PDB file of C-alpha atoms in Angstrom:
ATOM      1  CA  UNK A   1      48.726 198.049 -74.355  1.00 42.00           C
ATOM      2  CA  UNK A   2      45.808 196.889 -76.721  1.00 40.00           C
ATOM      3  CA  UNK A   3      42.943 196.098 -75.393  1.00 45.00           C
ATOM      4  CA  UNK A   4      39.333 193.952 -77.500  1.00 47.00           C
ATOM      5  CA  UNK A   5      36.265 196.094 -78.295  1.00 52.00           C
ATOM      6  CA  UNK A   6      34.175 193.953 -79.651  1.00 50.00           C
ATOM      7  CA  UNK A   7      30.834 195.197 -81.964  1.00 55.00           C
ATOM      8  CA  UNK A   8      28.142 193.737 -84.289  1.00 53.00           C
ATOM      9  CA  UNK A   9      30.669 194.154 -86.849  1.00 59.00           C
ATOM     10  CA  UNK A  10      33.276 191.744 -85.366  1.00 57.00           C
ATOM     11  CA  UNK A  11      36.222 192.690 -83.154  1.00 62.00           C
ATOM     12  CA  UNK A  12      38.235 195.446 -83.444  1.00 65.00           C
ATOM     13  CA  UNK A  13      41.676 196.666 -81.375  1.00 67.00           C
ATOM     14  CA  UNK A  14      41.815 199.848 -79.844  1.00 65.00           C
ATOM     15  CA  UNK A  15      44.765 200.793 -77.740  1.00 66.00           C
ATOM     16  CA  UNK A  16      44.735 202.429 -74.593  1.00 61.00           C
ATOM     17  CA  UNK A  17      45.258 205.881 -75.414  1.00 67.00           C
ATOM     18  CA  UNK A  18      42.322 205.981 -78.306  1.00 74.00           C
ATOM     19  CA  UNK A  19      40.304 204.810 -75.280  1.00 76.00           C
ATOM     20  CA  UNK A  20      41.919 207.977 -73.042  1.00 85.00           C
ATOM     21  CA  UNK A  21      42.218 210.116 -75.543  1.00 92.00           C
ATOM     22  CA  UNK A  22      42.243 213.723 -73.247  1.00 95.00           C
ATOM     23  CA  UNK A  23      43.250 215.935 -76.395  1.00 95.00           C
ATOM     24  CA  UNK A  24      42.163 219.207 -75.894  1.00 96.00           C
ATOM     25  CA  UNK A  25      40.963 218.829 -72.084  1.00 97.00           C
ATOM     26  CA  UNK A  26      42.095 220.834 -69.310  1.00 99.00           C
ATOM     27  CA  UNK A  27      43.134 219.309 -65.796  1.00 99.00           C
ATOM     28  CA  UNK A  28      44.072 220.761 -62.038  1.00 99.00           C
ATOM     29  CA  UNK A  29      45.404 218.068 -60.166  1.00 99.00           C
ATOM     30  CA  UNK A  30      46.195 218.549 -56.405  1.00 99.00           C
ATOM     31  CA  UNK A  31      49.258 217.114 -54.496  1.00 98.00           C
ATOM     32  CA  UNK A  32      50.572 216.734 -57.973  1.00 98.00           C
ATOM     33  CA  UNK A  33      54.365 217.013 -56.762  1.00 97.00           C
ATOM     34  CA  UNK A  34      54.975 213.369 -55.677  1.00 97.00           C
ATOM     35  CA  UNK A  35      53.074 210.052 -55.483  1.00 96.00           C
ATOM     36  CA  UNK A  36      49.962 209.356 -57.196  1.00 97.00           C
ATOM     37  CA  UNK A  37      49.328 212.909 -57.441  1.00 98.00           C
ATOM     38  CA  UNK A  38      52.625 213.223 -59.626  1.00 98.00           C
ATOM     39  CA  UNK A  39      51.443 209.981 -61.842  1.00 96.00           C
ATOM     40  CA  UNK A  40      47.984 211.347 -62.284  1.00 97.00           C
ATOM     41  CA  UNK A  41      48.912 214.043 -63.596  1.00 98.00           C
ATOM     42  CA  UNK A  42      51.676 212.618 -66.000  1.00 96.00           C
ATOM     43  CA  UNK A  43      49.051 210.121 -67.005  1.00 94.00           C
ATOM     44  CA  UNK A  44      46.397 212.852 -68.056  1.00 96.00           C
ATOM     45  CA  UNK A  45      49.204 214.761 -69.959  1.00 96.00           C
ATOM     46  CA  UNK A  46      50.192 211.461 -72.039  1.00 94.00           C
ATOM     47  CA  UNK A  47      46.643 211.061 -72.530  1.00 94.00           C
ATOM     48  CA  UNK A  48      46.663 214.623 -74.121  1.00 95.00           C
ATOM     49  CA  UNK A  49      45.516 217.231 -71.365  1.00 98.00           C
ATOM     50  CA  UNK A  50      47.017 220.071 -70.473  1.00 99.00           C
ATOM     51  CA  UNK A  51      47.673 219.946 -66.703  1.00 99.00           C
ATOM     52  CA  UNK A  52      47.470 222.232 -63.949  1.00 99.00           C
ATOM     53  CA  UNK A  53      50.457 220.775 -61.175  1.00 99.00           C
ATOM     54  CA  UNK A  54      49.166 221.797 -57.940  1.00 99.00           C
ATOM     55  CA  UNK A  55      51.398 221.194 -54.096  1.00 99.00           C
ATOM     56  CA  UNK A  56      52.314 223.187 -51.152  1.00 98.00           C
ATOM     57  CA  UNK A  57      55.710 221.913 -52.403  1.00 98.00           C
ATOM     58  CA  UNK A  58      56.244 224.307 -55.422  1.00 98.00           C
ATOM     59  CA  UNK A  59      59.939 223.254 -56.262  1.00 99.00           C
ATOM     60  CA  UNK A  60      58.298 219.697 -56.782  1.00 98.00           C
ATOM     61  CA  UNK A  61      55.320 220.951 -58.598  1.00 99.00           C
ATOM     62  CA  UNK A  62      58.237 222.879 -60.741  1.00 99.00           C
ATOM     63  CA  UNK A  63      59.949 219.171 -61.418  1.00 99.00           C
ATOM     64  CA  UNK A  64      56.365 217.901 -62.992  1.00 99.00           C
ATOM     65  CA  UNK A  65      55.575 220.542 -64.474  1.00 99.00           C
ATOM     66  CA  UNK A  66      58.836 220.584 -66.693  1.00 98.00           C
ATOM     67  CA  UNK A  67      58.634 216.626 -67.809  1.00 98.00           C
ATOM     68  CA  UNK A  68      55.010 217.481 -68.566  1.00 98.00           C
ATOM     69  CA  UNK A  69      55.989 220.129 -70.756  1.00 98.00           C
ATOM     70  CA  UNK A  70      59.075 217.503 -72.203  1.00 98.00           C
ATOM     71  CA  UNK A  71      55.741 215.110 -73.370  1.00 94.00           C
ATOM     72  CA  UNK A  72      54.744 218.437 -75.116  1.00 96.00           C
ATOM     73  CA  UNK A  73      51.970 219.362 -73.076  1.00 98.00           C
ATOM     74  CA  UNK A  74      51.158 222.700 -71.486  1.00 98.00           C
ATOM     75  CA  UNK A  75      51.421 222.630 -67.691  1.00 99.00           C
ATOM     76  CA  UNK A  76      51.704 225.424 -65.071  1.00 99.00           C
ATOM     77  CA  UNK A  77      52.582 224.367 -61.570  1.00 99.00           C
ATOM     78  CA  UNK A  78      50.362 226.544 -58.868  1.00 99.00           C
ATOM     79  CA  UNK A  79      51.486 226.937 -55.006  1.00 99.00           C
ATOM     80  CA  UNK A  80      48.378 226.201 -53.089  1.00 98.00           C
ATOM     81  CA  UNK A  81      47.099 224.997 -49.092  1.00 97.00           C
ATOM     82  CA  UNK A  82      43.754 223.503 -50.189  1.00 96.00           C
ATOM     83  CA  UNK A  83      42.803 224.200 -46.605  1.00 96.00           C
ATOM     84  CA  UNK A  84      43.029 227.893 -47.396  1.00 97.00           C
ATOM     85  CA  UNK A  85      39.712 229.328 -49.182  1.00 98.00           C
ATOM     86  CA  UNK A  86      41.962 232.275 -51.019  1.00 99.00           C
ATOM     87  CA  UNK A  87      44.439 229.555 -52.355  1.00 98.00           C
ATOM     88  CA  UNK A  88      42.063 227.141 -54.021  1.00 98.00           C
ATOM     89  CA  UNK A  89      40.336 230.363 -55.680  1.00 98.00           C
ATOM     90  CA  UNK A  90      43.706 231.619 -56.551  1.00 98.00           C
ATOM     91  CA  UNK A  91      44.481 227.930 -58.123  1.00 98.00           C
ATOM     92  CA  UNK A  92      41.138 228.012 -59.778  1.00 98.00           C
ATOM     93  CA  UNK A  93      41.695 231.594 -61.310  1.00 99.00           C
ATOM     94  CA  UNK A  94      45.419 231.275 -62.327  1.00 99.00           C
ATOM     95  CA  UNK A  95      44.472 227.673 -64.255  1.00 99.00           C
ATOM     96  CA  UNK A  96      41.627 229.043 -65.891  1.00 98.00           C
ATOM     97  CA  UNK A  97      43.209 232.074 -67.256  1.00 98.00           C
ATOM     98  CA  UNK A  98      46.123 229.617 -68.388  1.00 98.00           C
ATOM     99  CA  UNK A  99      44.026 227.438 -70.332  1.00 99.00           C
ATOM    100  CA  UNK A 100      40.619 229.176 -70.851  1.00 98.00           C
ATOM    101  CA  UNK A 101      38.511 226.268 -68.935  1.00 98.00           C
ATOM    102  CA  UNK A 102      38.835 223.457 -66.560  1.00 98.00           C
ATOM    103  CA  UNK A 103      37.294 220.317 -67.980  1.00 98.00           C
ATOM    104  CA  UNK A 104      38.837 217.614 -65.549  1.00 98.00           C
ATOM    105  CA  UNK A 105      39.444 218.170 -61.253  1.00 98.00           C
ATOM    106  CA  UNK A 106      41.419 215.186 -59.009  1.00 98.00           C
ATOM    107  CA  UNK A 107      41.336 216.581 -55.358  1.00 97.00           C
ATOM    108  CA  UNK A 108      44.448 214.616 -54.539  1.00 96.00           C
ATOM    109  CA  UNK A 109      46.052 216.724 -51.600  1.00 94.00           C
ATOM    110  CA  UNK A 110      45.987 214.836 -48.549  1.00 86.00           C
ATOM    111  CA  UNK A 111      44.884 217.082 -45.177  1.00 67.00           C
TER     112      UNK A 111
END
């Protein structure tokens, strides 16, 4: 997809992912294992983050993980009840040592 940015200079194409571009960034996205969860968090690792796959479901969270990691991004998937204090801290810690930071957060899981 190529989209128009236009400038004083004239008009110039930039495609979607130089608009997107995520390289570098850091992402935990919750009820990653199916639904928009799962696209979210395919669509951050095509836009070049590295994504943390988080479900209750962690065979699922497995599955996304791996075709992240097939797009050659880094992905961990994280077993976690967002309605549990101890498992979001867990998610938070186990991300964070993974990939140093967390730039990017979608609180996806539905309760």
């Amino acid at each position: 997809m190529v989209v128009k940015k236009v400038d004083r200079g004239g008009e110039n194409l930039m495609s979607v992912k130089e608009m997107f571009d995520l390289s570098g960034e850091k992402a935990i996205v919750t009820g990653a294992a199916q639904g928009l969860g799962e696209q979210m968090a395919l669509a951050l690792a095509e836009a070049g983050a590295d994504v943390a796959v988080v479900d209750v479901n962690i065979d699922a969270a497995c599955r996304v993980t791996d075709h992240i990691r097939n797009i050659d991004r880094d992905s961990i998937a994280i077993k976690a009840d967002v309605t549990k204090v101890a498992d979001v801290e867990n998610m938070v810690k186990v991300a964070q040592d993974r990939f140093g930071k967390i730039d990017i957060l979608i609180n996806n899981a539905g309760i």
